Short mmCIF file of C-alpha atoms in Angstrom, two decimals:
data_model
loop_
_atom_site.label_atom_id
_atom_site.label_comp_id
_atom_site.label_asym_id
_atom_site.label_seq_id
_atom_site.Cartn_x
_atom_site.Cartn_y
_atom_site.Cartn_z
CA MET A 11 -42.06 24.47 59.46
CA ALA A 12 -44.77 23.44 61.94
CA THR A 13 -44.80 25.28 65.07
CA VAL A 14 -44.75 22.90 68.16
CA TRP A 15 -45.91 23.91 71.73
CA ILE A 16 -43.73 22.32 74.22
CA PRO A 17 -45.30 21.26 77.57
CA SER A 18 -44.06 23.21 80.61
CA ILE A 19 -42.44 20.15 82.13
CA LEU A 20 -40.42 19.51 79.07
CA GLN A 21 -39.28 23.10 78.47
CA GLU A 22 -35.96 22.97 80.53
CA LEU A 23 -34.75 20.79 77.21
CA THR A 24 -35.59 23.65 74.95
CA GLN A 25 -33.72 26.17 77.01
CA GLY A 26 -37.21 27.31 78.28
CA GLN A 27 -38.86 27.94 74.72
CA THR A 28 -42.65 27.48 74.92
CA THR A 29 -42.66 27.00 71.14
CA VAL A 30 -40.08 25.64 68.57
CA ASP A 31 -40.43 25.35 64.65
CA VAL A 32 -39.50 21.87 63.29
CA PRO A 33 -40.12 20.17 59.82
CA GLY A 34 -41.99 16.88 59.65
CA SER A 35 -45.00 15.66 57.72
CA ASN A 36 -46.44 13.71 60.56
CA VAL A 37 -46.50 13.69 64.24
CA ARG A 38 -43.56 10.92 64.21
CA GLN A 39 -41.43 12.92 62.06
CA VAL A 40 -41.93 16.09 64.11
CA ILE A 41 -41.01 14.16 67.45
CA GLN A 42 -37.93 12.84 65.54
CA ASN A 43 -36.93 16.14 64.39
CA LEU A 44 -37.57 17.50 67.89
CA GLU A 45 -35.17 14.88 69.34
CA ALA A 46 -32.58 15.87 66.92
CA ALA A 47 -32.64 19.41 67.93
CA TYR A 48 -33.39 18.78 71.55
CA PRO A 49 -32.02 15.46 73.05
CA GLY A 50 -34.11 13.92 75.64
CA LEU A 51 -37.59 15.49 74.31
CA LYS A 52 -38.49 12.09 72.62
CA ASP A 53 -38.44 10.20 75.92
CA GLY A 54 -40.86 12.64 77.40
CA LEU A 55 -43.43 12.24 74.62
CA MET A 56 -42.90 8.62 73.73
CA GLU A 57 -42.59 5.18 75.17
CA ASP A 58 -42.00 1.88 73.43
CA GLY A 59 -42.52 3.41 70.06
CA SER A 60 -45.90 5.14 70.77
CA LEU A 61 -47.05 8.22 72.41
CA ARG A 62 -46.81 8.01 76.20
CA PRO A 63 -50.25 7.10 77.47
CA ASP A 64 -50.33 10.42 79.59
CA ILE A 65 -49.70 12.70 76.64
CA ALA A 66 -52.39 13.85 74.08
CA VAL A 67 -51.56 15.63 70.81
CA ALA A 68 -53.50 18.38 68.82
CA VAL A 69 -52.64 19.31 65.07
CA ASP A 70 -54.20 22.65 64.27
CA GLY A 71 -56.43 22.96 67.43
CA GLU A 72 -57.95 19.39 67.10
CA LEU A 73 -57.11 16.41 69.22
CA THR A 74 -55.89 13.45 67.07
CA ARG A 75 -56.98 9.76 67.26
CA LEU A 76 -54.16 9.14 64.61
CA GLY A 77 -51.51 9.74 67.06
CA LEU A 78 -47.92 9.56 65.27
CA LEU A 79 -49.47 8.99 61.94
CA GLU A 80 -51.33 12.43 62.08
CA THR A 81 -50.42 14.57 59.09
CA VAL A 82 -48.67 17.76 59.87
CA LYS A 83 -48.72 20.59 57.27
CA GLU A 84 -45.83 22.96 56.75
CA ASP A 85 -47.99 25.88 58.61
CA SER A 86 -49.48 23.69 61.45
CA GLU A 87 -49.33 23.90 64.93
CA VAL A 88 -48.86 21.01 67.02
CA GLN A 89 -49.35 20.89 70.78
CA PHE A 90 -48.39 17.99 73.08
CA MET A 91 -50.40 18.18 76.44
CA PRO A 92 -51.25 15.97 79.46
CA ALA A 93 -53.87 13.61 78.65
CA ILE A 94 -57.08 13.81 80.44
CA ALA A 95 -58.51 10.67 81.80
CA GLY A 96 -61.00 9.63 84.58
CA GLY A 97 -64.54 8.58 85.24
#
């Protein structure tokens, strides 16, 4: 199962856990499995079927441009973090 790092603002939904292990072969499946285990988490990560614009995702230490379609391996680390924007 992939290890998922939970953003601090959403850790109340995981009873304070900073990481959780969930299955999934891509980011979308990981989020679906997070939601099944921790109801409400999906709303903090997604909106209108896509990642929230203020959320970035990294798989195995690299920010992904594929978003929900990014492949997740059995031993991957998935990190959701605030997206940095500005000019």
